[in-house]
Coordinates of C-alpha atoms in Angstrom, one line a residue:
M26 CA 108.3 154.4 95.4
K27 CA 111.5 156.1 94.4
I28 CA 113.0 154.5 91.4
N29 CA 116.8 154.2 91.5
R30 CA 118.3 156.5 88.8
D31 CA 121.2 154.2 88.1
L32 CA 119.0 151.2 87.7
F33 CA 116.6 153.1 85.4
R34 CA 119.6 154.4 83.4
M35 CA 120.9 150.9 82.9
A36 CA 117.4 149.8 81.8
L37 CA 117.3 152.7 79.2
A38 CA 120.6 151.5 77.9
E39 CA 118.9 148.3 77.0
R40 CA 116.0 150.2 75.4
W41 CA 115.2 147.5 72.8
L42 CA 114.6 144.8 75.4
L43 CA 112.7 147.2 77.7
G44 CA 110.6 148.4 74.8
A45 CA 109.9 144.9 73.7
A46 CA 108.8 144.0 77.2
I47 CA 106.5 147.0 77.5
L48 CA 105.1 146.7 73.9
S49 CA 104.4 143.0 74.3
G50 CA 102.6 143.6 77.6
W51 CA 100.5 146.4 76.0
L52 CA 99.6 144.2 73.0
S53 CA 98.5 141.5 75.3
G54 CA 96.1 144.0 76.9
V55 CA 94.9 145.1 73.5
F56 CA 94.1 141.4 72.6
I57 CA 92.2 141.2 75.9
L58 CA 90.1 144.2 74.9
A59 CA 89.4 142.7 71.4
Q60 CA 88.6 139.3 73.1
S61 CA 86.1 141.0 75.4
Y62 CA 84.3 142.6 72.4
F63 CA 84.0 139.3 70.5
L64 CA 82.9 137.5 73.6
A65 CA 80.2 140.1 74.3
N66 CA 79.1 139.9 70.6
V67 CA 78.9 136.1 70.7
I68 CA 76.7 136.2 73.9
D69 CA 74.5 139.0 72.4
Q70 CA 74.1 137.0 69.1
A71 CA 73.4 133.7 70.9
F72 CA 71.0 134.7 73.6
L73 CA 69.3 137.9 72.5
K74 CA 69.3 137.7 68.7
K75 CA 69.0 133.9 68.7
S76 CA 71.6 133.3 66.0
E77 CA 72.4 129.8 64.7
P78 CA 75.5 128.1 66.3
V79 CA 77.1 128.0 62.8
Q80 CA 77.0 131.7 62.6
L81 CA 78.9 132.0 65.8
V82 CA 81.8 129.8 64.7
P83 CA 83.9 132.7 63.1
D84 CA 83.7 134.8 66.2
L85 CA 84.5 131.8 68.4
L86 CA 87.6 131.1 66.2
V87 CA 88.6 134.7 66.5
I88 CA 88.3 134.5 70.3
V89 CA 90.5 131.4 70.4
L90 CA 93.1 133.1 68.2
L91 CA 93.0 136.2 70.4
I92 CA 93.5 134.0 73.5
V93 CA 96.6 132.4 71.9
M94 CA 97.9 135.8 70.8
R95 CA 97.3 137.2 74.3
F96 CA 99.3 134.4 76.0
T97 CA 102.0 134.5 73.4
F98 CA 102.6 138.2 73.9
S99 CA 102.5 137.8 77.7
Y100 CA 105.2 135.2 77.4
L101 CA 107.3 137.4 75.1
S102 CA 106.9 140.3 77.6
R103 CA 108.1 138.0 80.4
K104 CA 110.9 136.7 78.3
A105 CA 112.2 140.2 77.2
S106 CA 112.0 141.5 80.8
S107 CA 113.9 138.4 82.1
N108 CA 116.6 138.9 79.5
L109 CA 116.8 142.5 80.5
A110 CA 117.3 141.5 84.1
V111 CA 120.0 139.0 83.2
R112 CA 121.9 141.6 81.1
I113 CA 121.8 144.3 83.7
K114 CA 122.7 141.9 86.6
S115 CA 125.6 140.7 84.5
A116 CA 126.7 144.2 83.8
I117 CA 126.6 145.1 87.5
R118 CA 128.3 141.9 88.5
D119 CA 131.1 142.5 85.9
R120 CA 131.5 146.1 87.2
F121 CA 131.8 144.8 90.8
L122 CA 134.3 142.1 89.9
R123 CA 136.4 144.5 87.8
L124 CA 136.5 147.0 90.7
L125 CA 137.2 144.4 93.4
I126 CA 139.6 142.1 91.5
I127 CA 141.3 144.4 89.0
E128 CA 141.1 147.9 90.2
E129 CA 140.6 147.8 94.0
P130 CA 141.3 144.4 95.5
M131 CA 142.2 145.9 98.8
F132 CA 138.6 146.9 99.3
T133 CA 137.6 143.3 100.1
I134 CA 140.4 143.2 102.7
Q135 CA 139.5 146.5 104.4
N136 CA 135.7 146.1 104.5
A137 CA 133.1 143.8 106.0
R138 CA 132.9 140.8 103.7
G139 CA 129.6 139.5 105.0
D140 CA 127.8 142.6 103.8
L141 CA 129.8 142.5 100.5
L142 CA 128.7 138.9 99.9
T143 CA 125.1 139.8 100.7
T144 CA 125.3 142.5 98.2
L145 CA 126.8 140.4 95.5
V146 CA 124.4 137.5 96.0
Q147 CA 121.0 138.2 97.7
R148 CA 120.7 142.0 96.9
L149 CA 121.8 141.5 93.3
D150 CA 119.4 138.7 92.7
S151 CA 116.6 140.7 94.3
I152 CA 116.7 143.3 91.5
D153 CA 115.2 140.6 89.2
D154 CA 111.8 141.6 90.4
F155 CA 112.3 145.2 89.4
F156 CA 112.9 144.3 85.7
V157 CA 110.8 141.2 85.4
S158 CA 107.7 142.4 87.3
Y159 CA 107.7 146.0 88.4
L160 CA 109.2 148.2 85.6
P161 CA 107.3 146.6 82.7
Q162 CA 104.1 146.5 84.7
L163 CA 104.5 150.1 85.7
A164 CA 104.3 151.1 82.0
V165 CA 101.6 148.5 81.2
A166 CA 99.5 149.8 84.2
A167 CA 99.5 153.2 82.5
L168 CA 99.0 152.1 78.9
I169 CA 96.2 149.5 79.2
P170 CA 93.8 151.6 81.3
L171 CA 94.5 154.6 79.0
T172 CA 93.6 152.4 76.0
I173 CA 90.5 151.2 77.7
L174 CA 89.5 154.8 78.5
I175 CA 89.9 155.8 74.9
V176 CA 87.7 152.9 73.8
V177 CA 85.0 153.4 76.5
F178 CA 84.7 157.2 76.1
P179 CA 82.6 157.2 72.8
L180 CA 80.6 154.2 74.0
D181 CA 79.5 155.4 77.5
V182 CA 80.6 158.7 79.0
L183 CA 79.3 157.8 82.5
S184 CA 81.4 154.6 82.7
F185 CA 84.3 156.6 81.4
F186 CA 84.1 159.1 84.3
V187 CA 83.6 156.2 86.8
F188 CA 86.8 154.6 85.5
L189 CA 88.6 158.0 85.5
V190 CA 87.6 158.8 89.1
T191 CA 88.3 155.3 90.7
A192 CA 91.5 154.5 88.8
P193 CA 93.8 156.9 90.8
L194 CA 92.6 155.5 94.1
I195 CA 94.6 152.3 93.7
P196 CA 98.0 154.0 93.0
L197 CA 97.2 156.5 95.8
F198 CA 96.6 153.8 98.4
M199 CA 99.6 151.9 97.0
I200 CA 101.9 155.0 97.6
L201 CA 100.5 155.6 101.1
I202 CA 101.0 152.0 102.2
G203 CA 104.4 151.9 100.4
K204 CA 105.7 154.7 102.7
W205 CA 105.2 152.4 105.6
A206 CA 106.5 149.3 103.8
E207 CA 109.7 151.2 102.8
L208 CA 110.7 151.7 106.4
V209 CA 110.0 148.0 107.2
I210 CA 112.1 146.8 104.2
Q211 CA 115.0 149.1 105.0
K212 CA 115.1 147.8 108.6
Q213 CA 115.0 144.2 107.3
W214 CA 117.9 144.7 104.9
K215 CA 120.0 146.3 107.6
Y216 CA 119.4 143.5 110.0
F217 CA 120.1 140.9 107.2
S218 CA 123.5 142.5 106.6
R219 CA 124.3 142.4 110.3
L220 CA 123.2 138.8 110.5
S221 CA 125.3 137.8 107.4
Q222 CA 128.4 139.5 108.9
Y223 CA 127.8 137.9 112.3
Y224 CA 127.5 134.4 110.8
L225 CA 130.7 134.9 108.7
D226 CA 132.7 136.1 111.7
L227 CA 131.3 133.2 113.8
L228 CA 132.3 130.6 111.2
K229 CA 135.7 132.0 110.8
G230 CA 136.3 132.1 114.5
L231 CA 134.7 128.7 115.3
P232 CA 138.0 127.0 116.0
I233 CA 139.0 129.6 118.5
L234 CA 135.6 129.4 120.2
K235 CA 136.0 125.7 120.4
I236 CA 139.4 125.8 121.9
F237 CA 138.3 128.2 124.6
S238 CA 135.0 126.4 125.2
Q239 CA 132.9 129.4 124.2
T240 CA 130.6 127.7 121.6
G241 CA 127.8 127.1 124.1
K242 CA 127.5 130.8 124.9
R243 CA 126.9 131.5 121.2
H244 CA 123.8 129.3 121.0
E245 CA 121.7 131.9 122.7
S246 CA 122.9 134.8 120.6
I247 CA 122.4 132.8 117.4
Y248 CA 118.9 131.9 118.4
R249 CA 118.1 135.5 119.4
M250 CA 119.4 137.0 116.2
T251 CA 117.7 134.5 113.9
D252 CA 114.5 134.9 115.9
D253 CA 114.7 138.7 115.5
F254 CA 115.3 138.2 111.8
R255 CA 112.2 136.0 111.6
H256 CA 110.2 138.7 113.2
H257 CA 111.5 141.3 110.8
S258 CA 110.7 139.0 107.8
M259 CA 107.2 138.3 109.1
Q260 CA 106.6 142.1 109.5
V261 CA 107.5 142.6 105.9
L262 CA 105.1 139.8 104.8
R263 CA 102.4 141.2 107.0
V264 CA 102.6 144.6 105.4
A265 CA 102.6 143.0 101.9
F266 CA 99.5 140.8 102.6
L267 CA 97.6 143.7 104.3
S268 CA 98.4 146.1 101.4
S269 CA 97.4 143.5 98.8
L270 CA 94.2 142.8 100.6
S271 CA 93.3 146.5 100.8
L272 CA 94.1 147.1 97.2
E273 CA 92.2 144.1 96.0
L274 CA 89.2 145.3 98.1
L275 CA 89.4 148.7 96.5
A276 CA 89.6 147.3 93.0
T277 CA 86.6 145.0 93.7
L278 CA 84.5 147.9 95.0
S279 CA 85.4 150.0 92.0
T280 CA 84.4 147.1 89.6
A281 CA 81.2 146.8 91.6
V282 CA 80.4 150.5 91.1
V283 CA 80.7 150.1 87.4
A284 CA 78.6 146.9 87.4
V285 CA 75.8 148.6 89.5
E286 CA 75.6 151.8 87.3
I287 CA 75.6 149.7 84.1
G288 CA 73.1 147.2 85.5
L289 CA 70.6 149.9 86.6
R290 CA 70.7 151.7 83.2
L291 CA 70.4 148.3 81.4
L292 CA 67.4 147.6 83.6
F293 CA 65.7 150.8 82.4
Y294 CA 66.8 150.4 78.8
K295 CA 69.2 153.3 78.9
I296 CA 72.0 151.3 77.3
E297 CA 72.3 148.5 74.8
F298 CA 73.1 145.0 76.1
L299 CA 76.2 144.6 73.8
Q300 CA 77.5 147.9 74.8
A301 CA 76.8 147.3 78.5
F302 CA 78.2 143.8 78.6
F303 CA 81.4 144.8 76.7
I304 CA 82.1 147.6 79.2
L305 CA 81.3 145.3 82.1
L306 CA 83.9 142.8 80.7
L307 CA 86.4 145.6 80.4
A308 CA 85.9 146.8 84.0
P309 CA 88.0 144.0 85.7
E310 CA 90.6 144.3 82.9
F311 CA 90.8 148.0 83.5
Y312 CA 91.7 147.5 87.2
F313 CA 93.7 144.3 86.7
P314 CA 97.0 146.0 85.6
L315 CA 96.8 148.4 88.6
R316 CA 96.1 145.4 90.9
V317 CA 99.1 143.5 89.5
L318 CA 101.2 146.6 89.9
A319 CA 100.1 146.8 93.5
T320 CA 101.0 143.1 94.0
H321 CA 104.5 143.7 92.6
Y322 CA 104.9 147.1 94.3
H323 CA 106.6 145.6 97.4
A324 CA 108.9 143.4 95.3
G325 CA 109.8 146.5 93.3
Q326 CA 110.3 148.4 96.5
N327 CA 112.6 145.7 97.8
S328 CA 114.5 145.8 94.6
A329 CA 114.8 149.6 94.9
E330 CA 116.3 149.3 98.4
A331 CA 118.7 146.6 97.2
A332 CA 119.7 148.9 94.2
E333 CA 120.4 151.8 96.6
K334 CA 122.8 149.6 98.6
I335 CA 124.4 148.1 95.5
F336 CA 125.1 151.4 93.8
G337 CA 126.0 153.0 97.1
L338 CA 128.6 150.3 97.5
L339 CA 129.9 150.7 94.0
Q340 CA 130.3 154.4 94.5
S341 CA 132.2 153.8 97.7
I342 CA 134.8 151.7 95.9
P343 CA 137.4 154.1 94.6
S344 CA 138.4 153.4 91.0
G345 CA 142.1 154.1 91.2
R346 CA 143.9 156.5 93.6
N347 CA 145.6 158.5 90.8
Q348 CA 143.7 158.3 87.6
E349 CA 146.9 158.8 85.6
N350 CA 147.6 155.2 86.8
V351 CA 145.7 153.4 84.1
V352 CA 145.8 149.6 84.2
R353 CA 147.5 148.2 81.1
D354 CA 146.0 145.1 79.6
T355 CA 149.2 144.1 77.8
P356 CA 152.7 144.0 79.4
L357 CA 155.3 146.6 78.5
P358 CA 158.2 145.5 76.3
V359 CA 161.2 144.5 78.3
T360 CA 164.7 144.7 77.0
G361 CA 168.0 143.6 78.5
A362 CA 169.3 140.4 79.9
R363 CA 168.7 141.2 83.6
L364 CA 165.7 143.1 84.9
K365 CA 166.1 146.1 87.3
I366 CA 163.2 147.4 89.2
S367 CA 163.5 150.9 90.7
I368 CA 161.1 152.6 93.1
E369 CA 161.5 156.3 93.5
K370 CA 160.0 158.3 96.4
I371 CA 156.9 156.2 96.8
S372 CA 154.4 157.3 99.4
Y373 CA 151.1 155.7 100.4
G374 CA 148.3 156.6 102.8
Y375 CA 145.3 154.6 103.8
R376 CA 142.0 156.2 102.9
G377 CA 140.8 158.4 105.7
A378 CA 144.2 158.4 107.4
Q379 CA 145.8 161.7 108.3
S380 CA 149.3 160.7 107.6
F381 CA 151.2 158.4 105.2
A382 CA 151.9 154.8 106.1
L383 CA 154.8 154.8 103.6
Q384 CA 156.9 157.9 103.0
D385 CA 159.5 158.5 100.3
I386 CA 160.4 154.8 99.7
S387 CA 163.3 154.5 97.2
M388 CA 164.9 151.2 96.4
D389 CA 166.4 149.1 93.6
F390 CA 166.3 145.3 93.2
F391 CA 167.6 143.1 90.4
E392 CA 166.9 139.8 88.7
G393 CA 169.4 137.3 90.0
K394 CA 169.9 139.1 93.3
Q395 CA 168.4 138.3 96.7
A396 CA 167.1 141.2 98.8
A397 CA 165.1 141.3 102.0
I398 CA 163.1 143.9 103.9
V399 CA 163.4 143.8 107.7
G400 CA 162.0 146.0 110.5
P401 CA 159.8 146.0 113.5
N402 CA 156.0 145.3 113.4
G403 CA 154.1 148.2 111.9
A404 CA 157.0 149.5 109.9
G405 CA 155.1 149.2 106.6
K406 CA 156.7 146.1 105.1
S407 CA 153.4 144.4 104.2
T408 CA 152.0 147.6 102.9
L409 CA 154.9 148.0 100.5
F410 CA 154.5 144.4 99.6
Q411 CA 150.9 145.0 98.6
L412 CA 151.9 148.0 96.4
L413 CA 154.5 145.9 94.6
L414 CA 151.9 143.3 93.8
G415 CA 149.5 146.0 92.4
L416 CA 146.9 145.5 95.1
D417 CA 146.7 149.2 95.5
Y418 CA 148.0 152.4 94.0
P419 CA 150.7 154.5 95.6
S420 CA 149.7 158.0 96.5
Q421 CA 152.9 159.6 95.3
G422 CA 156.1 158.5 93.5
K423 CA 157.2 156.5 90.5
M424 CA 158.2 153.0 89.5
F425 CA 160.7 152.1 86.8
L426 CA 161.5 148.9 85.0
Q427 CA 164.7 149.0 83.0
E428 CA 164.7 152.8 83.3
S429 CA 161.2 153.0 81.7
E430 CA 158.6 154.6 83.9
L431 CA 155.5 152.5 84.6
L432 CA 152.2 154.3 84.9
D433 CA 150.7 151.6 87.1
S434 CA 152.2 149.3 89.8
R435 CA 150.0 146.5 88.3
S436 CA 152.0 146.8 85.1
L437 CA 155.0 146.1 87.2
A438 CA 153.6 142.9 88.6
S439 CA 152.6 141.6 85.2
T440 CA 155.6 142.8 83.2
A441 CA 158.3 141.9 85.7
S442 CA 156.7 138.4 86.1
F443 CA 156.2 138.1 89.9
A444 CA 155.5 134.8 91.7
V445 CA 154.2 135.5 95.1
L446 CA 154.1 133.8 98.6
H447 CA 151.7 135.5 100.9
Q448 CA 152.0 135.4 104.7
H449 CA 148.6 133.7 105.0
P450 CA 148.1 131.6 101.8
Y451 CA 144.7 130.2 101.1
F452 CA 144.0 126.6 100.0
F453 CA 140.9 125.3 98.3
A454 CA 139.1 122.1 99.0
G455 CA 140.8 119.8 96.5
T456 CA 143.9 117.8 95.7
V457 CA 147.6 118.8 95.9
W458 CA 147.7 119.2 92.2
Q459 CA 144.7 121.5 92.1
N460 CA 146.2 123.7 94.9
V461 CA 149.6 124.3 93.4
F462 CA 148.1 125.7 90.1
P463 CA 150.7 124.1 87.8
P464 CA 151.1 125.9 84.4
V465 CA 149.9 124.1 81.2
D466 CA 153.4 123.0 80.2
C467 CA 154.2 121.7 83.7
S468 CA 154.4 117.9 83.9
H469 CA 153.6 115.6 86.7
D470 CA 157.3 115.0 87.4
D471 CA 158.0 118.7 87.5
V472 CA 155.6 119.2 90.4
L473 CA 157.0 116.1 92.2
A474 CA 160.5 117.5 91.9
V475 CA 159.5 120.8 93.5
L476 CA 157.8 119.0 96.3
A477 CA 160.9 116.9 96.8
D478 CA 163.0 120.1 97.0
L479 CA 160.8 121.2 99.8
F480 CA 161.0 117.9 101.6
L481 CA 157.2 117.6 101.4
L482 CA 156.9 114.6 99.0
E483 CA 157.6 111.9 101.6
E484 CA 155.1 113.5 104.0
I485 CA 152.1 113.2 101.7
P486 CA 150.2 109.9 101.9
G487 CA 148.9 107.9 99.0
K488 CA 150.2 106.2 95.9
D489 CA 150.0 109.5 94.0
P490 CA 150.8 112.4 96.3
L491 CA 149.4 114.9 93.8
Q492 CA 145.9 113.4 93.9
W493 CA 145.7 113.5 97.7
D494 CA 142.8 115.7 99.0
I495 CA 144.2 118.3 101.5
G496 CA 140.7 119.3 102.7
D497 CA 139.1 122.7 102.9
G498 CA 141.7 125.4 103.7
G499 CA 144.4 122.7 103.8
R500 CA 143.0 121.4 107.2
K501 CA 144.6 117.9 106.7
L502 CA 148.1 119.6 106.6
S503 CA 150.2 121.0 109.4
S504 CA 151.0 124.7 109.4
G505 CA 154.6 123.9 108.2
Q506 CA 153.3 121.6 105.4
R507 CA 150.8 124.3 104.3
Q508 CA 153.6 126.9 104.1
R509 CA 155.8 124.6 102.0
L510 CA 152.9 123.8 99.7
A511 CA 152.4 127.5 99.2
I512 CA 156.2 127.9 98.4
A513 CA 155.8 125.0 95.9
R514 CA 152.8 126.9 94.3
M515 CA 155.1 130.0 94.0
L516 CA 158.0 128.1 92.5
L517 CA 156.0 126.4 89.8
Q518 CA 154.8 129.7 88.4
P519 CA 156.8 131.1 85.4
S520 CA 158.5 134.1 86.9
R521 CA 161.6 136.2 87.1
F522 CA 161.1 137.5 90.6
L523 CA 160.0 135.8 93.8
L524 CA 158.2 138.0 96.3
M525 CA 157.8 136.3 99.7
D526 CA 156.2 137.5 102.9
E527 CA 157.5 135.7 106.0
P528 CA 158.4 132.5 104.1
G529 CA 159.9 130.6 107.0
S530 CA 157.5 131.6 109.8
Q531 CA 156.1 128.0 110.2
L532 CA 159.4 126.1 109.6
N533 CA 161.7 124.7 112.3
A534 CA 165.4 125.8 112.1
E535 CA 166.7 122.5 110.7
L536 CA 164.1 122.2 107.9
E537 CA 164.4 125.9 107.1
E538 CA 168.2 125.6 106.5
K539 CA 167.7 122.6 104.2
I540 CA 165.0 124.3 102.2
W541 CA 166.8 127.7 101.7
T542 CA 170.0 125.9 100.8
R543 CA 168.2 124.0 98.1
L544 CA 166.3 127.1 96.9
K545 CA 169.5 129.1 96.7
E546 CA 171.0 126.4 94.5
R547 CA 168.0 126.0 92.2
Y548 CA 166.5 129.5 92.0
S549 CA 169.3 132.0 92.6
H550 CA 168.9 133.1 88.9
K551 CA 165.7 134.8 89.9
G552 CA 165.3 138.0 91.9
W553 CA 164.2 137.6 95.5
L554 CA 162.4 140.1 97.7
V555 CA 161.7 138.7 101.1
I556 CA 159.9 140.2 104.1
T557 CA 161.1 138.5 107.2
H558 CA 161.8 138.8 110.9
R559 CA 164.0 135.7 111.0
T560 CA 167.8 136.2 111.1
A561 CA 168.5 132.7 109.9
L562 CA 167.0 133.5 106.5
L563 CA 169.4 136.4 105.9
R564 CA 172.3 134.0 105.4
W565 CA 170.9 133.5 101.9
I566 CA 170.2 137.2 101.2
E567 CA 172.7 139.7 99.7
T568 CA 171.0 143.0 100.4
V569 CA 168.9 144.1 103.3
F570 CA 166.6 147.1 103.4
I571 CA 166.0 148.2 107.0
M572 CA 162.5 149.8 107.4
R573 CA 161.1 151.8 110.2
N574 CA 158.1 154.1 110.6
G575 CA 157.2 153.8 106.9
R576 CA 160.7 154.7 105.6
I577 CA 163.7 152.9 104.4
E578 CA 166.3 154.0 106.9
T579 CA 169.3 152.3 105.5
T580 CA 170.6 149.5 103.2
V581 CA 173.2 147.0 104.4
S582 CA 174.8 143.7 103.4
S583 CA 173.3 140.8 105.2
K584 CA 176.8 139.3 105.5
N585 CA 177.5 141.9 108.2
F586 CA 175.1 140.9 110.9
S587 CA 176.6 143.5 113.3
D588 CA 175.3 146.3 111.0
L589 CA 171.8 144.9 111.3
F590 CA 171.9 144.7 115.1
L591 CA 173.4 148.2 115.4
A592 CA 170.7 149.5 113.2
G593 CA 168.1 147.9 115.6
A594 CA 166.3 146.1 112.8
L595 CA 166.6 142.6 114.3

């Protein structure tokens, strides 16, 4: 089995735990060796030399002590390897989360989430076996037989050569069977990824299937795919059981060879009983680590396949488009009474694309001023919105805050203090209070006031509207109520700029006018940047950036609607 280099490198980084696991496992084997000698000596003294029972008590006490020590060090080996697995899994999970949440959040949007979830959960958990069972046992399977060979060689050369010749057969058969098992496991993981993605897509699209009466047609495909996965899993188990059986049979035959050659020589007085019985007791212990390794071989192989996928996925996640754009942990100092954000010649291209989605974008917007970006679908408005939020890096260009250049668009989001309304906000299963994420210093009355500003308070049932459960994904709310709750979530955040993507798409004209009139009165001291297709909203906007084909074509005042129509933006 090919051991994943990245996984092995991480294990070496935790060399103390790895060393403790291997050393404890080896010492457990040494105690078995000593236990076998004292047991052989007790039987020799009791049955052949007819020693008194009192004379055997010291050796029996030593055997009990050795048994206790053996199990103690076995436990310590297991404990150290388990801690090693926990540490390495935590390190991998932290690396994943840092890449996906901090450095490359767009990766989760642009890639299959079912396979990503499978990697973060099942595949990551499956590498437990590599550290808990396989890697320590790999070292123990080499050290304990070697120790036994060193002990047996001066006692009986013939048994030494029998051990030496039969020992490599188990790893050899293990490798030969493992080549077949590797293909079966790879096929199972691929099918499991497909099944995970299929189920995730099916659950997300279940309402649409229900509306168009297509749920019945999915029963057969679900049954077929789960049945195929069952066959793949049974094939893996079949290989595992057959390989374990063949290796157990080989180890048993090898032990039998040792027993026969020792028994024949003992019968003809060619070897002493103590010596023969001691070697006979060591024979099963000699092959036992190799048998255990063979038992864990498939688990280790499964872990290796999972590790290949995990580290392959980690390498496919780019860590920053321009590495000069280093994420800052602390906000930059901001001076001046009113913030000014400047974007200078920003360009952006999706990975693998031949051309830029955004080209030479330059714009200024100010705290206390309301601006909007309008344009046809596909103009690049949402892409620019994602760059401003720091969800991805621009390919070219610079960003400035108060004339100070920022090395990272994420520094802009944290320093300029953005509050955000996404086009498709997400709601968790919980209460209204839990879904608006109020700051620590925000009171119950503050939240109620914001809900009242959005004319949402009277529409929420219950004595305490903030404790009303909105259901998973806000399913108990209408689309307009969900959008207003998302606006409330944005307004409650401490911020100096409000970034909104299609904020009125789910509101009727009368309600939209009431809400924006109220927001203009209460929040005009903040900077607004709104992405919209709705002309009604532009009445509360001062500056409009017209965007087309990834470029800012012109900037006009929203008070002059004729300019917008002439520009073809609306």
